[in-house]
Every structure is written in structure tokens, then in C-alpha cells.
mmCIF file of C-alpha atoms in Angstrom:
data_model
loop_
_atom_site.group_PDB
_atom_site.id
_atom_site.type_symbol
_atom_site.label_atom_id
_atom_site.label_comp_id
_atom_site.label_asym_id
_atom_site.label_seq_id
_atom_site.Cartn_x
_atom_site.Cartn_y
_atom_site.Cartn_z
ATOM 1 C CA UNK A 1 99.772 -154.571 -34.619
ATOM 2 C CA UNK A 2 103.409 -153.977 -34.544
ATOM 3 C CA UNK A 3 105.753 -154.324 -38.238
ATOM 4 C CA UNK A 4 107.843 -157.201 -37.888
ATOM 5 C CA UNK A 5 110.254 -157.914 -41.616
ATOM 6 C CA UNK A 6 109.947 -161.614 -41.823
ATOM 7 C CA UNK A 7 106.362 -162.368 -40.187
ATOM 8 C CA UNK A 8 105.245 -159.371 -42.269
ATOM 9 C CA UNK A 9 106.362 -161.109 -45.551
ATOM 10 C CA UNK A 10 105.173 -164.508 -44.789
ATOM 11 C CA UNK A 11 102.016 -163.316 -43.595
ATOM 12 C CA UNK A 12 101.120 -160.791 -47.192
ATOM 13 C CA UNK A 13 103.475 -161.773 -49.183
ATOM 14 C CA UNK A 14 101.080 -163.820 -51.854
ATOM 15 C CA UNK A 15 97.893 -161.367 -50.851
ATOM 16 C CA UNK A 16 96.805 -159.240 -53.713
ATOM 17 C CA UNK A 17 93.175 -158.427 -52.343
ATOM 18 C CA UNK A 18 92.382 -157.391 -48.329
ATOM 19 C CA UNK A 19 88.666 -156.739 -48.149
ATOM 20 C CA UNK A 20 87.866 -154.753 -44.390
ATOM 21 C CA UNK A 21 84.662 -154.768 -42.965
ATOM 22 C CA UNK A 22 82.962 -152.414 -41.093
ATOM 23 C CA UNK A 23 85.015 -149.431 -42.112
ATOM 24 C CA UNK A 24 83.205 -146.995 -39.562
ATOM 25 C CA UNK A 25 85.411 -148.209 -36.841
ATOM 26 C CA UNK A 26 88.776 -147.734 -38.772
ATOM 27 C CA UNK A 27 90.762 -143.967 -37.701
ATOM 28 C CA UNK A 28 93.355 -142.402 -39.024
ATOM 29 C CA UNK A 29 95.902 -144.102 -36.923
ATOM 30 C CA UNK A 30 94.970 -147.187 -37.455
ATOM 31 C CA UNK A 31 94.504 -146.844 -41.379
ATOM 32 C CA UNK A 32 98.374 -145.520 -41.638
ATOM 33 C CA UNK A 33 99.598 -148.418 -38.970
ATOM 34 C CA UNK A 34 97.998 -150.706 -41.926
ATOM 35 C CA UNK A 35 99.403 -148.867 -44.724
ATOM 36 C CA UNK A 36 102.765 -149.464 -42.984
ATOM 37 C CA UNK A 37 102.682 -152.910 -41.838
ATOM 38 C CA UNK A 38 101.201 -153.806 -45.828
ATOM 39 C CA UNK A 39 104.304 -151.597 -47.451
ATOM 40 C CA UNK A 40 106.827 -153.562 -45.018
ATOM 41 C CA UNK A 41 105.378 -156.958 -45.750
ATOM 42 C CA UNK A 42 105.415 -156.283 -49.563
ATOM 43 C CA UNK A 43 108.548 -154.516 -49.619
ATOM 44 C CA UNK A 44 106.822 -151.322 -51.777
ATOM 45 C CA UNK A 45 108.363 -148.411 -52.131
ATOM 46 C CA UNK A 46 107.168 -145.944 -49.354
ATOM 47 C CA UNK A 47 105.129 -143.874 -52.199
ATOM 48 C CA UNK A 48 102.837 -147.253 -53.221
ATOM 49 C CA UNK A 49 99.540 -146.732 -50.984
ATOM 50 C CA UNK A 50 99.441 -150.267 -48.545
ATOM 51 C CA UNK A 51 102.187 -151.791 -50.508
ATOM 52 C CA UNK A 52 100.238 -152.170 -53.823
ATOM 53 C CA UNK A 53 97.993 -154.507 -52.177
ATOM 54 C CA UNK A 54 94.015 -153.411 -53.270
ATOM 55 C CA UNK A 55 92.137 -152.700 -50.645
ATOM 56 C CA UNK A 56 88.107 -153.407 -50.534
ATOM 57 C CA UNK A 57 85.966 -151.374 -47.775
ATOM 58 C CA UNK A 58 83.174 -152.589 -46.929
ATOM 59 C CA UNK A 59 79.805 -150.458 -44.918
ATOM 60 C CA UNK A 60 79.874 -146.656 -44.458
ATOM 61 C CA UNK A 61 82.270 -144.409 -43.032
ATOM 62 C CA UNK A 62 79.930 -142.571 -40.307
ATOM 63 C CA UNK A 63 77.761 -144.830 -38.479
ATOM 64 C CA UNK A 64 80.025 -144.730 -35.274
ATOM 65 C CA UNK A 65 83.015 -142.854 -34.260
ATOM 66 C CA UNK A 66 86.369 -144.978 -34.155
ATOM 67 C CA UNK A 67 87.628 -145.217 -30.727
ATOM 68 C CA UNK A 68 90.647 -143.483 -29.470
ATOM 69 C CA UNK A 69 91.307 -142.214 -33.124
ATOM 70 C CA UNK A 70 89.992 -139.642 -35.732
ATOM 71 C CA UNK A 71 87.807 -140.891 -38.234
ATOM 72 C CA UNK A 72 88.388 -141.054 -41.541
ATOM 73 C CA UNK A 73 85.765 -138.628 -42.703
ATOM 74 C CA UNK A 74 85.683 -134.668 -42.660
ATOM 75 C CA UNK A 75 82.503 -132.462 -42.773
ATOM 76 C CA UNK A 76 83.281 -130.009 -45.372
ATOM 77 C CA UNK A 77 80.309 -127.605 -44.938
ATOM 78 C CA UNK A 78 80.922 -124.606 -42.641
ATOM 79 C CA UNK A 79 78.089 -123.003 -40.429
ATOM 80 C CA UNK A 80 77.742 -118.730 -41.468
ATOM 81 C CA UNK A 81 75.220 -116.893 -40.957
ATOM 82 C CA UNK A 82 73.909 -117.198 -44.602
ATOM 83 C CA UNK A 83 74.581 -120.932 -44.867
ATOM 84 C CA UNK A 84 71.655 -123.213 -44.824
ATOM 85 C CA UNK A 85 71.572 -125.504 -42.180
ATOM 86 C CA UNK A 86 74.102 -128.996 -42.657
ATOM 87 C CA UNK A 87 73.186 -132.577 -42.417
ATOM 88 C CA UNK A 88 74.170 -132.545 -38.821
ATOM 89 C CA UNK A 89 71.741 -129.735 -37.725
ATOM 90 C CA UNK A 90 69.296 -131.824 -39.459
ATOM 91 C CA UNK A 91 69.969 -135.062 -38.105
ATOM 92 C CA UNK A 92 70.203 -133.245 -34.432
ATOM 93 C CA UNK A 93 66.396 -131.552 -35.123
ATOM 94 C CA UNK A 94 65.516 -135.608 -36.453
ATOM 95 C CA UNK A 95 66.991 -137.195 -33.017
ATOM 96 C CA UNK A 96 65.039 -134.536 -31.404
ATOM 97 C CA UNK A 97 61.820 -134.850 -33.127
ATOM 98 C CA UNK A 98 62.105 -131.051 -33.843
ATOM 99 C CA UNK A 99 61.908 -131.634 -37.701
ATOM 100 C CA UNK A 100 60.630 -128.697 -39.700
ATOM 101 C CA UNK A 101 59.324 -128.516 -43.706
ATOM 102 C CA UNK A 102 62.124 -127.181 -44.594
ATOM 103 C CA UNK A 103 64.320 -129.702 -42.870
ATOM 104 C CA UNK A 104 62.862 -131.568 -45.705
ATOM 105 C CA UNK A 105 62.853 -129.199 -48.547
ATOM 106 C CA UNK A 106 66.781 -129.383 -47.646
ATOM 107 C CA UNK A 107 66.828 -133.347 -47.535
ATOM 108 C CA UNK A 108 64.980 -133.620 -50.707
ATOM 109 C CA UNK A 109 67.777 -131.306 -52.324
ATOM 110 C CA UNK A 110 70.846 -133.788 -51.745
ATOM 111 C CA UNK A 111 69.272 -136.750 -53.340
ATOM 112 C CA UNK A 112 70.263 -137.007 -56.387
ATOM 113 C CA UNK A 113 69.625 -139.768 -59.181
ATOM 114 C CA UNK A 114 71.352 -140.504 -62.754
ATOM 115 C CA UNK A 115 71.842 -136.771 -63.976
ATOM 116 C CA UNK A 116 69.929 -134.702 -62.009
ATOM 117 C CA UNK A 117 68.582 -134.032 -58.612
ATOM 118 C CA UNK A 118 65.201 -136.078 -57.519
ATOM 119 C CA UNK A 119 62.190 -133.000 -57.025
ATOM 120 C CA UNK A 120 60.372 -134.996 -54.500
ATOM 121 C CA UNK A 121 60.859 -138.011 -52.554
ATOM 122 C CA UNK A 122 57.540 -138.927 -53.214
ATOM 123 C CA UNK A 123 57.352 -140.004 -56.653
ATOM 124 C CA UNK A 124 58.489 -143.713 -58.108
ATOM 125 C CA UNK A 125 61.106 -145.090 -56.928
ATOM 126 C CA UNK A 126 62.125 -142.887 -53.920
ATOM 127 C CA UNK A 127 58.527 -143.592 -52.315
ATOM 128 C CA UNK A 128 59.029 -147.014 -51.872
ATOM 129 C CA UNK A 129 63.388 -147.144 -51.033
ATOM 130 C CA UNK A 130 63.628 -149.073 -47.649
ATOM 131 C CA UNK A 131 64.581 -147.227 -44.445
ATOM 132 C CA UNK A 132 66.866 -148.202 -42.138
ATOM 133 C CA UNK A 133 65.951 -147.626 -38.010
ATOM 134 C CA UNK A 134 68.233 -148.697 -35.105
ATOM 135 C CA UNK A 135 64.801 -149.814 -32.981
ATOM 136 C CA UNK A 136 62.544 -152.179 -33.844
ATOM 137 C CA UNK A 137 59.445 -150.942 -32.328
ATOM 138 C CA UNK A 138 60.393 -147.683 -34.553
ATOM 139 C CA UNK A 139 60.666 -150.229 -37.557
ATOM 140 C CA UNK A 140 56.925 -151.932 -36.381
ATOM 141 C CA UNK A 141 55.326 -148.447 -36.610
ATOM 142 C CA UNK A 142 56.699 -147.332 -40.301
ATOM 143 C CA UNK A 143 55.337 -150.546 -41.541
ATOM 144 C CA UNK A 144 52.262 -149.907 -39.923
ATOM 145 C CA UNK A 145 52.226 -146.395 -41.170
ATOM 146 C CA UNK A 146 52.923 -148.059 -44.840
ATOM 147 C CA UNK A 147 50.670 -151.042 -44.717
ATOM 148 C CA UNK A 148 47.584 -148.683 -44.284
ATOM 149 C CA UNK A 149 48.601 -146.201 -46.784
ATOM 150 C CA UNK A 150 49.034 -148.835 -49.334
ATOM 151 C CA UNK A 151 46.006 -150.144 -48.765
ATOM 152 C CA UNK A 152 44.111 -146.949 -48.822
ATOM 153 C CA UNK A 153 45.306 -146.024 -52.240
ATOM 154 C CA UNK A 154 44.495 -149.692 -53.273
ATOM 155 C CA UNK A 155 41.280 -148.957 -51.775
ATOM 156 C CA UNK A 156 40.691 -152.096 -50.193
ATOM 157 C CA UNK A 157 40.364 -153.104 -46.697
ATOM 158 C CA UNK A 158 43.445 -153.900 -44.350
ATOM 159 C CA UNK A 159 44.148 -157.732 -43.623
ATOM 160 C CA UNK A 160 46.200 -158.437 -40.650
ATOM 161 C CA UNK A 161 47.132 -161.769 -39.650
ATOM 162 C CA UNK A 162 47.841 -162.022 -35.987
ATOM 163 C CA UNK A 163 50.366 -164.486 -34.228
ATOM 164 C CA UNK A 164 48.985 -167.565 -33.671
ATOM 165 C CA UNK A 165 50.280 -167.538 -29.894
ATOM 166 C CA UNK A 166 49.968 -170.260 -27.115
ATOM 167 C CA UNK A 167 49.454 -170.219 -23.423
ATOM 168 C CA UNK A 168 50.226 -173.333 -21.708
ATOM 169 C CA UNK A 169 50.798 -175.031 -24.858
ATOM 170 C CA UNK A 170 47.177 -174.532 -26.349
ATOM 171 C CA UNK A 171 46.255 -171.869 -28.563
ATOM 172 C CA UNK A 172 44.920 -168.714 -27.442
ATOM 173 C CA UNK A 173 41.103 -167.695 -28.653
ATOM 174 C CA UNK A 174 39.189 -164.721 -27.715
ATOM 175 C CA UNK A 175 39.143 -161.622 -29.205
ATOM 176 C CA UNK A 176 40.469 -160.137 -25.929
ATOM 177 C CA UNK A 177 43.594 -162.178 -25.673
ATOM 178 C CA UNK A 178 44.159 -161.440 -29.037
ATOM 179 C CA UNK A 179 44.082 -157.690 -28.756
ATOM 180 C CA UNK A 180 46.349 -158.268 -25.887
ATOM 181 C CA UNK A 181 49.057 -159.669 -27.749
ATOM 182 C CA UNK A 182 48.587 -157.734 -30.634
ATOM 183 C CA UNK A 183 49.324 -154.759 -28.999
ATOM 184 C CA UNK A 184 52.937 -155.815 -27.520
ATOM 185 C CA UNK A 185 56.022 -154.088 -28.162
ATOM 186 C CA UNK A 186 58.798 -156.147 -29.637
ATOM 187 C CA UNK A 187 60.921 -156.610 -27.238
ATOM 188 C CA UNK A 188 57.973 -157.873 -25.207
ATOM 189 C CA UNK A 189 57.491 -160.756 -27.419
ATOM 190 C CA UNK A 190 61.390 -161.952 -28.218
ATOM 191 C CA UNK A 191 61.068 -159.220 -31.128
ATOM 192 C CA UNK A 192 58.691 -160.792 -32.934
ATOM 193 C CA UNK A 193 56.046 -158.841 -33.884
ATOM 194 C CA UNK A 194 52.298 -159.825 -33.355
ATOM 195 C CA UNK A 195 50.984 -159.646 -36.179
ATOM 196 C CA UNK A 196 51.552 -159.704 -40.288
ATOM 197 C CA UNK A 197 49.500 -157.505 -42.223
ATOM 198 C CA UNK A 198 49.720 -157.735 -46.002
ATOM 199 C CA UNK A 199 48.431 -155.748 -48.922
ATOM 200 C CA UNK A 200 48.866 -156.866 -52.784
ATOM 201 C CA UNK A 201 51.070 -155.875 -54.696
ATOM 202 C CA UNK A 202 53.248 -154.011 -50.936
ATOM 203 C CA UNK A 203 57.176 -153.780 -51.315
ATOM 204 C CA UNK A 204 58.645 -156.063 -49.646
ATOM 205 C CA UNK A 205 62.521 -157.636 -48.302
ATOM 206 C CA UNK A 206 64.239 -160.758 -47.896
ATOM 207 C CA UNK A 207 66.043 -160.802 -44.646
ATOM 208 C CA UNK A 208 67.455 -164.101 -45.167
ATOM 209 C CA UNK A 209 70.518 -165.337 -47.498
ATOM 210 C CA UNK A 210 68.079 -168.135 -49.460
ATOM 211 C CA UNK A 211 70.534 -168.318 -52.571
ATOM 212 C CA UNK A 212 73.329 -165.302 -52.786
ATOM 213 C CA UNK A 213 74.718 -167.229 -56.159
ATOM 214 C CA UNK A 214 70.975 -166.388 -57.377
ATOM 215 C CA UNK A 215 70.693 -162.707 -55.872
ATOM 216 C CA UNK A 216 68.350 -164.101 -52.930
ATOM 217 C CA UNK A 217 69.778 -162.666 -50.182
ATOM 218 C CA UNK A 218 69.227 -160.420 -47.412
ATOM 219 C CA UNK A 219 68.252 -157.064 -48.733
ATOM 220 C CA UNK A 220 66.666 -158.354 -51.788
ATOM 221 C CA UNK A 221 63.184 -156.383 -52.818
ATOM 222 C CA UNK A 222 59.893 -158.291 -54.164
ATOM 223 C CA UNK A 223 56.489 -157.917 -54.412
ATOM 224 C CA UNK A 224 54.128 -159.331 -52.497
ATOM 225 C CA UNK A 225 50.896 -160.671 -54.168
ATOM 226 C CA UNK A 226 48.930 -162.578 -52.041
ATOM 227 C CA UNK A 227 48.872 -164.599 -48.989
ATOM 228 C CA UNK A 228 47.734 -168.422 -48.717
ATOM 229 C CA UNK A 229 45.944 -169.427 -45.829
ATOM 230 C CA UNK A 230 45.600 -173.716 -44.734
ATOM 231 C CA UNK A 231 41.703 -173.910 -45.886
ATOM 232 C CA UNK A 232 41.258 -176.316 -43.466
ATOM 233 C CA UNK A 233 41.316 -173.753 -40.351
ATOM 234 C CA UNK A 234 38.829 -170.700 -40.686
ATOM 235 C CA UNK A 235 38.504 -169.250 -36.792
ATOM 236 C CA UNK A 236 36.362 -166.439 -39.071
ATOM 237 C CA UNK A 237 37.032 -162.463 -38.128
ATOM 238 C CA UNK A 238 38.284 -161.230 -34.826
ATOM 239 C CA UNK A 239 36.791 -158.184 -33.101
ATOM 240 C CA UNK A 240 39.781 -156.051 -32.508
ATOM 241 C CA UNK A 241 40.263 -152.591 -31.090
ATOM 242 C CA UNK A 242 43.051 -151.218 -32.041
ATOM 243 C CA UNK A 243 44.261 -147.086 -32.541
ATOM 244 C CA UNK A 244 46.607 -148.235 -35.295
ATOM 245 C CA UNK A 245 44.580 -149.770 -37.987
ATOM 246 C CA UNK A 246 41.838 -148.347 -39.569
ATOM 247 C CA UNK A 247 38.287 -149.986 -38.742
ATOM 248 C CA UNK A 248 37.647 -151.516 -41.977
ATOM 249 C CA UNK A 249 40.373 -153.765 -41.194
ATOM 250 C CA UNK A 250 40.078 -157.562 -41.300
ATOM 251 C CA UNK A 251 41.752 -159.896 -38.543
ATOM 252 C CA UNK A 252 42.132 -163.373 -38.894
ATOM 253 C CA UNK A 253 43.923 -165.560 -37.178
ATOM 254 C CA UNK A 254 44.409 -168.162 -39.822
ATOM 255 C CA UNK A 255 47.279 -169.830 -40.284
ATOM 256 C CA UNK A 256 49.306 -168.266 -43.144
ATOM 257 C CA UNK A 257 51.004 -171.102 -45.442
ATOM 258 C CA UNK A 258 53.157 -169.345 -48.033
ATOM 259 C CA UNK A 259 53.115 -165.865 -49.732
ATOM 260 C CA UNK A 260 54.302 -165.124 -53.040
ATOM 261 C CA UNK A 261 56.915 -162.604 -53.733
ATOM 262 C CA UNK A 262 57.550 -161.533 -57.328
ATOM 263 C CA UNK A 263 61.383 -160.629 -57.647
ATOM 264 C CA UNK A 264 62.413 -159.053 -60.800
ATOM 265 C CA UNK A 265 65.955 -159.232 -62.803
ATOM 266 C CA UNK A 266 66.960 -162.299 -61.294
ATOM 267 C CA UNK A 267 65.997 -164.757 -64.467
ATOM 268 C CA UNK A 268 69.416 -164.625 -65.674
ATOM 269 C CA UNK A 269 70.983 -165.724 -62.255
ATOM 270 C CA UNK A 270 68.516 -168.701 -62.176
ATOM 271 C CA UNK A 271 69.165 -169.647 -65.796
ATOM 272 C CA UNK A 272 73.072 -170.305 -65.261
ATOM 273 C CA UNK A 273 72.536 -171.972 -61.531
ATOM 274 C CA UNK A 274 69.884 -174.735 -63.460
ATOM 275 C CA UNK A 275 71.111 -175.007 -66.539
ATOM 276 C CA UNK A 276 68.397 -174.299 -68.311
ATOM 277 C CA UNK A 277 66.944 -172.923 -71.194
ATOM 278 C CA UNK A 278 65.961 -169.027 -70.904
ATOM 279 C CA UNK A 279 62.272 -168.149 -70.730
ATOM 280 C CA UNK A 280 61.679 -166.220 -73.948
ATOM 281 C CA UNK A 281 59.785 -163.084 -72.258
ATOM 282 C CA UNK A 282 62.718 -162.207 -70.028
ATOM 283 C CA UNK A 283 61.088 -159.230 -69.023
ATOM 284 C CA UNK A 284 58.549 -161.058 -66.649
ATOM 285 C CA UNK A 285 58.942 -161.394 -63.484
ATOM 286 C CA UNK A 286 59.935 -164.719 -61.585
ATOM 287 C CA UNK A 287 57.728 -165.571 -58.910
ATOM 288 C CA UNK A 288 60.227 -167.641 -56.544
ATOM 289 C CA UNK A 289 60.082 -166.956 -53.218
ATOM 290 C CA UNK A 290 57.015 -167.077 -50.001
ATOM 291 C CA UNK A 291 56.766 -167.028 -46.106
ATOM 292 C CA UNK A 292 55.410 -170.598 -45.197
ATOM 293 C CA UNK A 293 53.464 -170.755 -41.939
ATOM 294 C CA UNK A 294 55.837 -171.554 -39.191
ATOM 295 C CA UNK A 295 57.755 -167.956 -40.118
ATOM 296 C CA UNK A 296 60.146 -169.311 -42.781
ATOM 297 C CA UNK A 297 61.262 -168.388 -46.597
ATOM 298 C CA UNK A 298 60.891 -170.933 -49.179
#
């Protein structure tokens, strides 16, 4: 990137907005290089931050370390020996799996909410905030781990659909081949998992952009209620052994048509896109969304 008077001009000379994405990988160096490129273009006074122009970042600022340059954070918090431990000795223990209790008294004391601090992570609506994993065989086992909590507090038994997988272009049957699959890692199985298991009323995300002009899009949280099966296939129960699930659990491997998802606040958004009339119980929820059964959202 090197300042040059007239392309510099011509090139931000009408720009009033510069929206940069994926700010982790931005330094210092590169940050001021901007600043000075945007002040020459606009011809600011030196004093004007990036010429005037307003500047949008987008992301967090530690994910990754820029390359060749300093990054644009600091860690403020200094190591004595009366200082509780820091996020970083925490997050080294974490990456370790050398976590302690009060690793987590200390996490649960920098979350804070409108006001005041949250006491514990595990009341409404901490309990159920997504969490974000770099593996996917990490992000299998969590659900896993939720799934059967959920359903123990719902006390009702587990139902887990499994992948409806073929073998020479036929089917697979047999409670065998089944637990074969079902036991694959992701990225055994082109990271897709093999198997969905549900419970009403579970948290749940959209991971694809179905309408962003209605607040559909990837990220947005629901609530599953129930899953619809095509009535015309019933293979009945499969006998699976399996560490994960608990043995109440119910396999099937009938083919899943759609699934409900309840998705609040969003009645508003629809409103304005149809042109219609609002319902007169706003406060409902606005079932509007499912899985149909080749793996899509409708």
C-alpha cells in the first residue's frame, strides 16, 4: 500500500464509510499505513483520525496474531504474587485440560450483564448462550453432552435419528452397520455427523442466511419443538450400543421431513417484508422455520 496524491483522491475521495473485516489480522503498522493513505486521499488535516472517513470493524481483536506486526490489543493485567490468575493463565490451563474450580469461580466473575455481574453461569440465559469450538468433533460431543441433559431434566427418553447412509447405492440396514456409522468422527464422514438427536423444546441455530432482511440468518436462535417423520417409512427401533447416550434412548432411522423451530422477535421484520397486517398478540412466537429431510432449512 504505498500513498500516492492523485490515485489516493480518486480512489476515497466520495467514501464516507470503510467497513474492515476480520480485524484480528490488522497491526499497528498496518492500521497507521491506513490512517495515512485515508488522510492523504481526503486531504484532512494530520490531527483528523483516517481523514474523517468512519471506520466500521468488523470480528474480534484476538483470535490470531497479525503477522509481522503488533496487534492492536494490550493485556492490561499484570502477574504479582497476590494477583489472581489472568485470562491467559486460564485459557493456557483450558488448552491444557488442567482446568480447576476456581478457574471457573474466576470466569464466572468477568461476565457481566445489564448492571451487575452474572452469579452463576448456570441460571437463564447464560445456560443456554452458544459456544464457539475450533473442532468439530469437539462441537459433536457438547451437543451430545447437551442433548442428554436436556432430556433428562425433561424427563423423557432420548430420540436420535441416525443418517440414513448408503453403500453401493442401497440403503444400509442392520443394527450393526448402523452402530458403525454412528460412531464416526466427522471428518470421517465429510463432517457430517451421523446422527440428529432432538429433544422438545432444545435451543437451537440457524447456520444458514434463509432471509437476513427478516433476521434469518446464520447465528439466529429458535426452539425446536418437534420433529416430523414421512409416515410412510417406519424401519421401527434400532438396537444400538453406544457409551454416549443413555440406554433409554430411542433410534430410528426414519426419515426426518421438517422440524419446527419457534423464533421469537422477528414478527415485526416479517410484517414490513409482506406487507401485512400485524398479528395482534405480538408477543407470540412465529413458528417459521424446519430441517426438511434431505438436510435443508425451509
Amino acid at each position: 500500500m504505498k500513498p500516492d496524491s492523485s490515485t489516493a483522491e480518486k480512489d476515497w475521495k466520495y467514501v464516507e464509510y470503510l467497513i474492515i473485516d476480520e480485524i484480528f489480522i490488522v497491526g499497528l503498522r498496518l492500521l497507521a499505513r491506513l490512517n495515512e493513505l485515508l488522510t492523504l486521499g481526503k486531504r484532512a488535516p494530520p490531527e483528523v483520525p483516517f481523514g474523517g472517513i468512519n471506520i466500521i470493524l468488523f470480528d474480534d481483536y484476538i483470535q490470531y496474531m497479525p503477522v509481522l506486526d503488533k496487534p492492536l490489543y494490550a493485556n492490561l493485567e499484570r502477574r504479582s504474587s497476590t494477583c489472581l490468575p489472568t485470562e491467559a493463565d486460564v485459557q493456557y490451563g483450558v488448552g491444557h485440560s488442567e482446568t480447576t474450580l476456581a478457574d471457573f469461580d474466576y470466569l464466572c466473575t468477568r461476565i457481566i450483564g445489564l448492571g451487575q455481574a452474572v452469579q452463576s453461569v448456570e441460571e437463564k440465559p447464560w445456560c443456554n448462550a452458544p459456544i464457539l469450538v475450533f473442532r468439530n468433533q469437539l462441537r459433536t460431543e457438547i451437543n451430545n453432552r447437551a442433548a442428554v441433559d436436556k432430556a433428562k431434566v425433561a424427563n423423557i427418553p432420548l430420540v436420535v435419528v441416525v443418517a440414513r447412509d448408503k453403500i453401493r447405492s442401497k440403503i444400509a440396514h442392520g443394527d450393526v452397520m448402523y452402530e458403525h456409522l454412528l460412531h464416526l468422527p466427522d471428518n470421517k464422514a465429510e463432517l457430517l455427523p451421523g446422527l440428529l438427536h432432538f429433544v422438545p423444546d432444545m435451543p437451537v441455530l440457524l447456520t444458514d442466511n434463509i432471509a437476513c432482511e427478516l433476521r434469518l440468518s446464520n447465528g439466529t436462535q429458535g426452539i425446536f419443538r418437534e420433529l416430523e417423520y414421512d409416515d410412510q417409512e417406519d424401519f421401527g427401533s434400532l438396537k444400538v450400543k453406544s457409551d454416549v447416550f443413555p440406554s433409554n434412548t430411542i433410534y430410528t432411522p426414519r426419515k426426518p421431513l421438517y422440524a419446527p423451530v419457534e423464533i421469537n422477535r422477528v414478527w415485526g421484520w416479517v410484517y414490513q417484508a409482506l406487507n401485512i397486517h400485524p398479528n395482534p398478540h405480538p408477543q407470540e412466537n412465529a413458528t417459521i422455520g424446519g430441517i426438511n429431510g434431505e438436510g435443508g432449512v425451509n
